[in-house]
DNA sequence: AATTCTAACTAACAAGCGTTAGTTTTGTTA
DNA sequence: TAACAAAACTAACGCTTGTTAGTTAGAATT
């Protein structure tokens, strides 16, 4: 019978606390207490508080990056790509909803090296999304509103999904995907 | 010639710093340094760090509340109400974009009394928005998707607008309103 | 049985936190 | 010009922060 490593437990517990109060408001003693050990003992498993944050954030950031790269490289219509991006977000949200809180709110507390890497990933991601939308406008699949407004509107919804997912409890993933695709792509009128 | 009060200056500077790094990551010494005085001098003008946070957050929260109440009480179609809510958000975003960072990310650090008041306002706001959408579904103005998904989708976009507004610099407010109304209401296809 | 490894512990550190007390400077009013 | 109020200052408080050093108990390996 295999149990998860203590390091993973620390990261999971920290994710949950960061999710509630934010990185800066959670102390190493808070994390330790939640695991029922002393703060100093954490350092047998992790290098620093920074390391915890960076593991949480960069791991999901990489999932977004590779997921987006897969979508972009597929030979399908722009709308179909947008659909796949929506599904990517929902999958990650369902599996790592607490990590997304840190990713969205605490990325600025990454140390310089990680911060630069993160911002780069984020910009590349947005740029890829932008290209998909422009492709859709070129082919006439997507209406020619200001592309930045469309990009922002969809991405905002997807990035905030973790908040609603946590509040409403476990919604069925497939229903969620279907509804989100409908609302985001077809609009409400 | 009248200049703004020191208290207001503190709150404005604090808003800006909270916007960058979050409430817990900004110290009273940071705020003081940005004004070029000593931390202790801040207390000639404000009661506590908490007071700064609560003034920042509750002031805009109240703008949302009264704005929404005005919209709800008007005798217009549901779609028209949604449009007015969108415009309300854009106006507040343009005038208080930094305060919105604190409102979105640091509300949980309000002291109990203010926290309760804030959460109540937030819930009431969402409930009013929900009613507008349901009204629109009853009259057939709005497609009958899961209303919660529509609510969440529009509200996420509006609540995150401050981030984009800050990044893209001053966009013309009227153009922004027109585009947002188009994208959010008519969708992209 | 002796040794090594793992993961906990206690104790303590220097630095930073929000805040208070008491004092001095500055600017306005009598 | 003397008096007063506003707003700055210095100094310090008790507490919390992330982290390190050194130690110990138990498990795994030799």
Short mmCIF file of C-alpha atoms (C1' of nucleotides) in Angstrom, two decimals:
data_model
loop_
_atom_site.label_atom_id
_atom_site.label_comp_id
_atom_site.label_asym_id
_atom_site.label_seq_id
_atom_site.Cartn_x
_atom_site.Cartn_y
_atom_site.Cartn_z
CA UNK A 1 0.00 0.00 0.00
CA UNK A 2 1.59 3.18 -1.22
CA UNK A 3 1.06 6.57 0.36
CA UNK A 4 1.91 9.95 -1.12
CA UNK A 5 5.23 11.49 -0.22
CA UNK A 6 5.47 13.98 2.60
CA UNK A 7 6.70 16.61 0.16
CA UNK A 8 3.57 16.18 -1.91
CA UNK A 9 1.46 16.40 1.20
CA UNK A 10 3.13 19.69 2.12
CA UNK A 11 2.48 21.08 -1.34
CA UNK A 12 -1.13 19.98 -1.31
CA UNK A 13 -1.80 21.41 2.12
CA UNK A 14 0.00 24.63 1.21
CA UNK A 15 -2.09 24.92 -1.96
CA UNK A 16 -5.21 24.71 0.11
CA UNK A 17 -4.03 27.38 2.55
CA UNK A 18 -2.75 29.68 -0.20
CA UNK A 19 -6.12 29.24 -1.86
CA UNK A 20 -7.88 30.51 1.26
CA UNK A 21 -5.64 33.35 2.35
CA UNK A 22 -2.92 33.96 -0.21
CA UNK A 23 0.78 33.14 -0.13
CA UNK A 24 1.91 36.03 2.04
CA UNK A 25 -0.76 35.49 4.66
CA UNK A 26 0.18 31.84 5.22
CA UNK A 27 3.18 31.15 7.45
CA UNK A 28 5.36 28.08 7.52
CA UNK A 29 3.97 27.46 11.00
CA UNK A 30 0.45 27.49 9.54
CA UNK A 31 1.42 24.86 7.00
CA UNK A 32 3.18 22.75 9.61
CA UNK A 33 0.24 22.91 11.99
CA UNK A 34 -2.11 21.68 9.28
CA UNK A 35 0.08 18.59 8.90
CA UNK A 36 0.59 18.31 12.65
CA UNK A 37 4.36 18.68 12.68
CA UNK A 38 6.68 21.53 13.61
CA UNK A 39 7.65 24.24 11.13
CA UNK A 40 11.32 23.32 11.20
CA UNK A 41 10.49 19.77 10.14
CA UNK A 42 9.15 21.02 6.85
CA UNK A 43 12.71 21.74 5.82
CA UNK A 44 13.52 18.04 5.75
CA UNK A 45 11.34 17.89 2.65
CA UNK A 46 11.43 21.28 0.97
CA UNK A 47 14.09 23.91 0.47
CA UNK A 48 12.05 27.00 1.20
CA UNK A 49 8.61 28.57 1.18
CA UNK A 50 9.49 29.91 -2.26
CA UNK A 51 10.02 26.40 -3.54
CA UNK A 52 6.51 25.43 -2.48
CA UNK A 53 5.01 28.36 -4.34
CA UNK A 54 7.04 27.76 -7.46
CA UNK A 55 6.19 24.05 -7.57
CA UNK A 56 2.51 24.85 -7.25
CA UNK A 57 2.43 27.54 -9.89
CA UNK A 58 4.89 26.32 -12.48
CA UNK A 59 3.45 22.82 -12.61
CA UNK A 60 0.02 24.00 -13.73
CA UNK A 61 1.52 26.73 -15.88
CA UNK A 62 3.34 24.03 -17.81
CA UNK A 63 0.14 22.08 -18.24
CA UNK A 64 -1.44 25.13 -19.81
CA UNK A 65 1.56 25.68 -22.03
CA UNK A 66 1.78 22.17 -23.43
CA UNK A 67 -1.98 21.90 -23.68
CA UNK A 68 -2.16 25.09 -25.72
CA UNK A 69 0.74 24.01 -27.93
CA UNK A 70 -1.09 20.80 -28.73
CA UNK A 71 -4.25 22.66 -29.68
CA UNK A 72 -2.44 25.17 -31.87
CA UNK A 73 -0.61 22.49 -33.80
CA UNK A 74 -3.79 20.60 -34.67
CA UNK A 75 -5.20 20.95 -38.15
CA UNK A 76 -8.74 21.98 -37.27
CA UNK A 77 -10.97 25.03 -37.57
CA UNK A 78 -10.47 28.04 -35.33
CA UNK A 79 -13.76 27.49 -33.55
CA UNK A 80 -12.80 23.90 -32.88
CA UNK A 81 -9.53 25.17 -31.42
CA UNK A 82 -11.36 27.56 -29.13
CA UNK A 83 -13.50 24.66 -28.00
CA UNK A 84 -10.40 22.62 -27.19
CA UNK A 85 -8.90 25.50 -25.23
CA UNK A 86 -12.08 25.79 -23.20
CA UNK A 87 -11.95 22.08 -22.48
CA UNK A 88 -8.30 22.36 -21.52
CA UNK A 89 -9.13 25.01 -18.95
CA UNK A 90 -11.97 23.03 -17.52
CA UNK A 91 -9.85 19.89 -17.18
CA UNK A 92 -7.10 21.76 -15.37
CA UNK A 93 -9.62 23.58 -13.20
CA UNK A 94 -11.24 20.34 -12.11
CA UNK A 95 -7.90 18.72 -11.29
CA UNK A 96 -6.02 21.64 -9.74
CA UNK A 97 -8.55 24.21 -8.65
CA UNK A 98 -6.58 25.28 -5.58
CA UNK A 99 -3.31 25.65 -7.43
CA UNK A 100 -5.08 28.04 -9.77
CA UNK A 101 -5.69 30.43 -6.90
CA UNK A 102 -1.95 30.74 -6.36
CA UNK A 103 -1.34 30.96 -10.08
CA UNK A 104 -3.81 33.80 -10.46
CA UNK A 105 -3.11 35.76 -7.29
CA UNK A 106 0.38 34.97 -6.07
CA UNK A 107 2.50 34.67 -9.18
CA UNK A 108 4.08 38.05 -8.42
CA UNK A 109 5.68 36.55 -5.33
CA UNK A 110 7.74 34.10 -7.34
CA UNK A 111 11.46 34.72 -7.16
CA UNK A 112 12.97 36.44 -10.15
CA UNK A 113 13.99 33.40 -12.17
CA UNK A 114 10.62 31.70 -11.82
CA UNK A 115 8.80 34.98 -12.26
CA UNK A 116 10.42 35.58 -15.61
CA UNK A 117 9.65 32.05 -16.75
CA UNK A 118 6.05 32.38 -15.63
CA UNK A 119 5.41 35.70 -17.30
CA UNK A 120 6.92 34.38 -20.51
CA UNK A 121 4.65 31.34 -20.45
CA UNK A 122 1.66 33.52 -19.78
CA UNK A 123 2.47 35.87 -22.65
CA UNK A 124 3.09 33.01 -25.05
CA UNK A 125 -0.18 31.47 -24.04
CA UNK A 126 -2.10 34.66 -24.71
CA UNK A 127 -0.32 35.13 -27.99
CA UNK A 128 -1.30 31.65 -29.12
CA UNK A 129 -4.89 32.30 -28.16
CA UNK A 130 -4.79 35.60 -30.03
CA UNK A 131 -3.59 33.80 -33.15
CA UNK A 132 -6.44 31.34 -32.96
CA UNK A 133 -8.96 34.17 -32.78
CA UNK A 134 -7.37 36.01 -35.67
CA UNK A 135 -7.33 32.83 -37.71
CA UNK A 136 -11.05 32.55 -37.01
CA UNK A 137 -11.63 36.10 -38.16
CA UNK A 138 -9.67 35.55 -41.35
CA UNK A 139 -11.73 32.52 -42.27
CA UNK A 140 -14.94 34.30 -41.27
CA UNK A 141 -15.74 31.84 -38.50
CA UNK A 142 -15.55 34.54 -35.83
CA UNK A 143 -17.13 37.98 -36.02
CA UNK A 144 -14.72 40.85 -36.46
CA UNK A 145 -15.04 42.60 -33.15
CA UNK A 146 -11.92 43.98 -31.59
CA UNK A 147 -9.97 40.70 -31.21
CA UNK A 148 -8.48 41.84 -27.92
CA UNK A 149 -11.93 42.18 -26.39
CA UNK A 150 -12.90 38.68 -27.45
CA UNK A 151 -9.64 37.26 -26.18
CA UNK A 152 -10.00 39.02 -22.88
CA UNK A 153 -13.61 38.09 -22.46
CA UNK A 154 -13.13 34.37 -22.96
CA UNK A 155 -9.88 34.17 -21.04
CA UNK A 156 -11.28 36.02 -18.05
CA UNK A 157 -14.10 33.59 -17.78
CA UNK A 158 -11.83 30.59 -18.05
CA UNK A 159 -9.29 31.93 -15.59
CA UNK A 160 -11.91 32.65 -12.96
CA UNK A 161 -13.65 29.32 -13.35
CA UNK A 162 -11.81 27.81 -10.38
CA UNK A 163 -13.61 30.20 -8.04
CA UNK A 164 -17.03 29.09 -9.20
CA UNK A 165 -16.09 25.48 -9.36
CA UNK A 166 -15.06 25.61 -5.72
CA UNK A 167 -18.22 27.42 -4.65
CA UNK A 168 -20.75 25.33 -6.52
CA UNK A 169 -19.15 22.03 -5.64
CA UNK A 170 -18.52 19.24 -8.07
CA UNK A 171 -20.45 19.89 -11.25
CA UNK A 172 -20.40 17.19 -13.91
CA UNK A 173 -17.42 17.94 -16.10
CA UNK A 174 -19.03 17.10 -19.41
CA UNK A 175 -22.11 19.18 -18.78
CA UNK A 176 -19.89 22.03 -17.70
CA UNK A 177 -17.88 21.78 -20.90
CA UNK A 178 -20.98 21.76 -23.04
CA UNK A 179 -22.51 24.78 -21.33
CA UNK A 180 -19.30 26.79 -21.34
CA UNK A 181 -18.69 26.11 -25.00
CA UNK A 182 -22.24 27.19 -25.77
CA UNK A 183 -22.19 30.37 -23.76
CA UNK A 184 -18.69 31.48 -24.67
CA UNK A 185 -18.95 30.72 -28.36
CA UNK A 186 -22.56 31.28 -29.23
CA UNK A 187 -23.28 34.05 -26.77
CA UNK A 188 -26.50 34.48 -24.96
CA UNK A 189 -28.77 36.09 -27.52
CA UNK B 1 -5.79 76.34 -4.13
CA UNK B 2 -6.94 73.16 -2.50
CA UNK B 3 -4.94 69.95 -2.39
CA UNK B 4 -6.17 66.50 -1.48
CA UNK B 5 -5.98 65.49 2.15
CA UNK B 6 -3.07 63.44 3.42
CA UNK B 7 -5.47 60.68 4.39
CA UNK B 8 -6.68 60.45 0.84
CA UNK B 9 -3.12 60.42 -0.39
CA UNK B 10 -2.32 57.51 1.92
CA UNK B 11 -5.31 55.58 0.67
CA UNK B 12 -4.46 56.24 -2.96
CA UNK B 13 -0.83 55.25 -2.54
CA UNK B 14 -1.84 52.17 -0.57
CA UNK B 15 -4.29 51.19 -3.31
CA UNK B 16 -1.50 51.32 -5.80
CA UNK B 17 0.81 49.19 -3.69
CA UNK B 18 -1.92 46.68 -2.80
CA UNK B 19 -2.68 46.49 -6.49
CA UNK B 20 0.92 45.48 -7.23
CA UNK B 21 1.67 43.09 -4.41
CA UNK B 22 -1.42 42.45 -2.34
CA UNK B 23 -2.41 43.69 1.11
CA UNK B 24 -0.33 41.28 3.17
CA UNK B 25 2.82 41.89 1.15
CA UNK B 26 2.73 45.65 1.67
CA UNK B 27 3.98 46.99 4.99
CA UNK B 28 3.16 50.28 6.64
CA UNK B 29 6.80 51.20 6.08
CA UNK B 30 6.33 50.57 2.35
CA UNK B 31 3.35 52.91 2.25
CA UNK B 32 5.19 55.56 4.25
CA UNK B 33 8.25 55.36 2.06
CA UNK B 34 6.15 55.92 -1.05
CA UNK B 35 4.89 59.17 0.48
CA UNK B 36 8.33 60.02 1.85
CA UNK B 37 7.40 60.13 5.50
CA UNK B 38 8.01 57.71 8.39
CA UNK B 39 5.63 54.84 9.13
CA UNK B 40 4.65 56.20 12.51
CA UNK B 41 3.48 59.43 10.91
CA UNK B 42 0.80 57.57 9.02
CA UNK B 43 -1.04 57.16 12.29
CA UNK B 44 -1.70 60.88 12.51
CA UNK B 45 -4.13 60.33 9.64
CA UNK B 46 -5.42 56.79 9.83
CA UNK B 47 -6.36 54.43 12.64
CA UNK B 48 -4.79 51.26 11.33
CA UNK B 49 -3.74 49.30 8.27
CA UNK B 50 -7.11 47.59 8.46
CA UNK B 51 -8.87 50.92 8.12
CA UNK B 52 -7.03 51.62 4.88
CA UNK B 53 -8.10 48.29 3.43
CA UNK B 54 -11.68 48.65 4.50
CA UNK B 55 -11.97 52.19 3.11
CA UNK B 56 -10.60 51.04 -0.22
CA UNK B 57 -12.81 48.00 -0.56
CA UNK B 58 -16.09 49.12 0.97
CA UNK B 59 -16.21 52.37 -0.95
CA UNK B 60 -16.23 50.67 -4.35
CA UNK B 61 -18.39 47.84 -3.06
CA UNK B 62 -21.02 50.40 -2.19
CA UNK B 63 -20.79 51.92 -5.64
CA UNK B 64 -21.55 48.52 -7.10
CA UNK B 65 -24.43 47.99 -4.72
CA UNK B 66 -26.20 51.26 -5.36
CA UNK B 67 -25.45 51.07 -9.08
CA UNK B 68 -27.00 47.63 -9.29
CA UNK B 69 -30.02 48.69 -7.26
CA UNK B 70 -30.66 51.53 -9.66
CA UNK B 71 -30.51 49.20 -12.64
CA UNK B 72 -32.81 46.62 -11.10
CA UNK B 73 -35.45 49.18 -10.24
CA UNK B 74 -35.62 50.57 -13.76
CA UNK B 75 -38.53 49.57 -15.95
CA UNK B 76 -36.63 48.29 -18.98
CA UNK B 77 -36.00 45.01 -20.74
CA UNK B 78 -33.65 42.42 -19.25
CA UNK B 79 -31.13 42.86 -22.04
CA UNK B 80 -31.14 46.59 -21.47
CA UNK B 81 -30.48 45.92 -17.78
CA UNK B 82 -27.55 43.68 -18.62
CA UNK B 83 -26.19 46.45 -20.79
CA UNK B 84 -26.48 48.91 -17.94
CA UNK B 85 -24.70 46.54 -15.58
CA UNK B 86 -21.88 46.18 -18.08
CA UNK B 87 -21.61 49.95 -18.31
CA UNK B 88 -21.65 50.23 -14.53
CA UNK B 89 -18.68 47.89 -14.27
CA UNK B 90 -16.76 49.73 -16.93
CA UNK B 91 -17.32 53.10 -15.28
CA UNK B 92 -16.14 51.83 -11.91
CA UNK B 93 -13.19 50.07 -13.50
CA UNK B 94 -12.07 53.22 -15.24
CA UNK B 95 -12.35 55.32 -12.09
CA UNK B 96 -11.05 52.87 -9.48
CA UNK B 97 -9.06 50.21 -11.24
CA UNK B 98 -6.53 49.82 -8.44
CA UNK B 99 -9.12 49.56 -5.72
CA UNK B 100 -10.64 46.68 -7.65
CA UNK B 101 -7.47 44.66 -7.17
CA UNK B 102 -7.92 44.87 -3.41
CA UNK B 103 -11.63 44.19 -3.71
CA UNK B 104 -11.02 41.06 -5.76
CA UNK B 105 -7.97 39.66 -4.02
CA UNK B 106 -7.80 41.00 -0.49
CA UNK B 107 -11.38 41.10 0.72
CA UNK B 108 -10.70 38.07 2.92
CA UNK B 109 -8.33 40.17 5.01
CA UNK B 110 -11.07 42.52 6.13
CA UNK B 111 -11.83 42.36 9.83
CA UNK B 112 -14.91 40.42 10.78
CA UNK B 113 -17.45 43.24 10.81
CA UNK B 114 -16.41 44.56 7.41
CA UNK B 115 -15.97 41.08 6.03
CA UNK B 116 -19.55 40.18 6.85
CA UNK B 117 -20.82 43.40 5.29
CA UNK B 118 -18.76 42.83 2.18
CA UNK B 119 -19.82 39.25 1.63
CA UNK B 120 -23.45 40.25 2.08
CA UNK B 121 -23.11 43.00 -0.53
CA UNK B 122 -21.45 40.59 -2.91
CA UNK B 123 -24.14 37.98 -2.53
CA UNK B 124 -26.91 40.51 -2.95
CA UNK B 125 -25.24 41.81 -6.05
CA UNK B 126 -25.02 38.37 -7.59
CA UNK B 127 -28.59 37.62 -6.64
CA UNK B 128 -29.78 40.79 -8.38
CA UNK B 129 -27.83 39.87 -11.49
CA UNK B 130 -29.30 36.37 -11.38
CA UNK B 131 -32.79 37.83 -11.27
CA UNK B 132 -32.11 39.96 -14.31
CA UNK B 133 -30.97 36.93 -16.27
CA UNK B 134 -33.94 34.86 -15.20
CA UNK B 135 -36.25 37.70 -16.15
CA UNK B 136 -34.64 37.68 -19.58
CA UNK B 137 -35.18 33.95 -19.91
CA UNK B 138 -38.81 34.24 -18.91
CA UNK B 139 -39.47 36.87 -21.53
CA UNK B 140 -37.47 34.92 -24.10
CA UNK B 141 -34.88 37.64 -24.54
CA UNK B 142 -32.08 35.39 -23.31
CA UNK B 143 -31.46 31.81 -24.39
CA UNK B 144 -32.22 29.20 -21.76
CA UNK B 145 -28.77 27.90 -20.99
CA UNK B 146 -27.97 27.12 -17.39
CA UNK B 147 -28.47 30.62 -15.92
CA UNK B 148 -25.60 30.13 -13.49
CA UNK B 149 -23.18 29.63 -16.38
CA UNK B 150 -24.30 32.83 -18.07
CA UNK B 151 -24.11 34.77 -14.83
CA UNK B 152 -20.67 33.45 -14.08
CA UNK B 153 -19.40 34.05 -17.56
CA UNK B 154 -20.41 37.69 -17.78
CA UNK B 155 -19.49 38.51 -14.20
CA UNK B 156 -16.03 36.95 -14.52
CA UNK B 157 -15.28 39.08 -17.50
CA UNK B 158 -16.48 42.25 -15.83
CA UNK B 159 -14.66 41.54 -12.58
CA UNK B 160 -11.36 40.94 -14.33
CA UNK B 161 -11.63 43.95 -16.56
CA UNK B 162 -9.45 46.06 -14.28
CA UNK B 163 -6.46 43.85 -15.07
CA UNK B 164 -6.78 44.39 -18.79
CA UNK B 165 -7.58 48.02 -18.44
CA UNK B 166 -4.35 48.55 -16.54
CA UNK B 167 -2.32 46.55 -19.01
CA UNK B 168 -3.64 48.07 -22.21
CA UNK B 169 -3.58 51.62 -20.92
CA UNK B 170 -6.37 54.12 -21.34
CA UNK B 171 -8.81 52.78 -23.88
CA UNK B 172 -11.67 55.04 -24.90
CA UNK B 173 -14.49 54.31 -22.49
CA UNK B 174 -17.31 54.51 -25.00
CA UNK B 175 -15.65 52.20 -27.49
CA UNK B 176 -14.90 49.80 -24.68
CA UNK B 177 -18.53 49.81 -23.60
CA UNK B 178 -19.75 49.19 -27.11
CA UNK B 179 -17.38 46.28 -27.70
CA UNK B 180 -18.02 44.66 -24.36
CA UNK B 181 -21.77 44.87 -24.80
CA UNK B 182 -21.43 43.31 -28.23
CA UNK B 183 -19.17 40.48 -27.20
CA UNK B 184 -20.86 39.65 -23.94
CA UNK B 185 -24.40 39.84 -25.23
CA UNK B 186 -24.22 38.78 -28.81
CA UNK B 187 -21.35 36.34 -28.50
CA UNK B 188 -18.68 35.86 -31.04
CA UNK B 189 -20.35 33.71 -33.68
"C1'" DA C 1 24.37 -6.24 16.33
"C1'" DA C 2 26.17 -2.21 14.37
"C1'" DT C 3 25.47 1.36 11.19
"C1'" DT C 4 23.20 4.51 8.33
"C1'" DC C 5 19.19 7.07 6.91
"C1'" DT C 6 14.93 9.48 7.53
"C1'" DA C 7 12.16 12.56 9.60
"C1'" DA C 8 10.82 14.31 13.53
"C1'" DC C 9 12.15 17.41 17.50
"C1'" DT C 10 13.83 21.83 20.54
"C1'" DA C 11 15.94 26.12 20.57
"C1'" DA C 12 17.23 30.04 18.65
"C1'" DC C 13 18.56 33.64 15.11
"C1'" DA C 14 18.07 38.17 12.75
"C1'" DA C 15 14.83 40.70 10.39
"C1'" DG C 16 10.49 42.57 9.76
"C1'" DC C 17 5.76 43.48 11.35
"C1'" DG C 18 1.91 46.87 13.14
"C1'" DT C 19 1.60 50.02 16.47
"C1'" DT C 20 2.35 53.32 20.62
"C1'" DA C 21 4.59 56.99 23.38
"C1'" DG C 22 6.74 61.00 23.68
"C1'" DT C 23 8.97 64.85 21.36
"C1'" DT C 24 9.97 68.30 17.88
"C1'" DT C 25 8.97 70.92 13.87
"C1'" DT C 26 5.82 73.53 11.04
"C1'" DG C 27 2.20 76.53 9.88
"C1'" DT C 28 -1.89 79.16 11.23
"C1'" DT C 29 -4.60 82.06 14.23
"C1'" DA C 30 -5.37 85.39 18.27
"C1'" DT D 1 4.59 87.55 19.01
"C1'" DA D 2 2.63 84.19 21.76
"C1'" DA D 3 -0.35 80.24 21.61
"C1'" DC D 4 -2.17 76.40 19.49
"C1'" DA D 5 -2.99 72.59 16.48
"C1'" DA D 6 -1.43 69.59 12.89
"C1'" DA D 7 1.79 66.58 11.34
"C1'" DA D 8 6.14 65.22 11.24
"C1'" DC D 9 9.95 62.92 13.93
"C1'" DT D 10 12.83 59.18 17.02
"C1'" DA D 11 12.71 55.26 19.70
"C1'" DA D 12 10.94 51.38 21.09
"C1'" DC D 13 7.41 47.64 22.20
"C1'" DG D 14 6.01 42.76 21.74
"C1'" DC D 15 5.13 39.54 18.25
"C1'" DT D 16 5.65 36.96 14.03
"C1'" DT D 17 8.36 35.76 10.13
"C1'" DG D 18 11.43 32.29 7.39
"C1'" DT D 19 15.12 29.68 8.37
"C1'" DT D 20 19.30 27.22 10.61
"C1'" DA D 21 21.79 24.32 13.93
"C1'" DG D 22 22.07 20.60 16.56
"C1'" DT D 23 19.80 16.56 18.52
"C1'" DT D 24 16.99 12.37 18.88
"C1'" DA D 25 13.94 8.48 17.94
"C1'" DG D 26 12.80 4.87 14.97
"C1'" DA D 27 13.31 2.15 10.60
"C1'" DA D 28 16.05 0.13 7.11
"C1'" DT D 29 20.30 -1.76 5.66
"C1'" DT D 30 24.78 -3.96 6.33
#
